[in-house]
Amino acid sequence: LGRTPLDHCFTGRRGPIVIDWPSCRVTIAPDPAFTFAVVFTPPGEDYFCVEPVS
């Protein structure tokens, strides 16, 4: 993600949310009722947040 700040709600989510790193993979399998996903990258931090929402 680098230095790109992001605070966005993506619509139309279907299926799992997959986060891929070179050494690791995380799969989030939310209930189908959660058709949105919020992605947030706090400025100046080295982490990000992904949250399925309805």
Coordinates of C-alpha atoms in Angstrom, one line a residue:
L1 CA 0.0 0.0 0.0
G2 CA 2.9 2.3 0.5
R3 CA 2.1 5.9 1.3
T4 CA -1.4 5.9 -0.3
P5 CA -4.0 6.8 2.2
L6 CA -7.2 4.9 1.7
D7 CA -10.6 5.1 3.4
H8 CA -13.1 3.5 1.0
C9 CA -16.2 1.3 1.1
F10 CA -16.2 -1.1 -1.8
T11 CA -19.6 -2.3 -3.0
G12 CA -20.8 -5.6 -4.5
R13 CA -18.5 -7.9 -2.6
R14 CA -19.1 -11.6 -3.4
G15 CA -17.0 -14.5 -2.1
P16 CA -14.1 -14.3 0.3
I17 CA -11.8 -11.4 0.9
V18 CA -8.2 -12.5 0.2
I19 CA -5.2 -10.6 1.5
D20 CA -1.9 -11.9 -0.1
W21 CA 1.6 -11.2 1.1
P22 CA 4.7 -12.8 -0.3
S23 CA 5.0 -15.0 2.8
C24 CA 1.4 -15.3 4.0
R25 CA -2.2 -15.3 2.9
V26 CA -5.3 -14.3 5.0
T27 CA -8.8 -15.3 3.8
I28 CA -11.9 -13.7 5.3
A29 CA -15.2 -15.5 4.6
P30 CA -18.0 -13.2 5.7
D31 CA -21.7 -14.0 5.7
P32 CA -23.3 -13.2 2.3
A33 CA -25.3 -10.5 4.0
F34 CA -22.1 -8.4 4.2
T35 CA -21.9 -7.2 0.6
F36 CA -19.6 -4.2 1.3
A37 CA -16.0 -4.1 2.5
V38 CA -14.3 -1.1 4.1
V39 CA -10.6 -0.7 3.6
F40 CA -8.7 1.9 5.7
T41 CA -5.0 2.7 5.8
P42 CA -4.1 5.1 8.6
P43 CA -1.7 7.9 7.4
G44 CA 1.9 7.2 8.6
E45 CA 1.2 3.7 9.9
D46 CA 2.4 0.4 8.6
Y47 CA -0.9 -1.5 8.9
F48 CA -4.3 -1.5 7.3
C49 CA -7.9 -2.5 8.2
V50 CA -10.4 -4.5 6.2
E51 CA -13.9 -4.8 7.5
P52 CA -16.9 -6.6 5.8
V53 CA -20.1 -4.6 6.5
S54 CA -23.7 -4.7 5.6

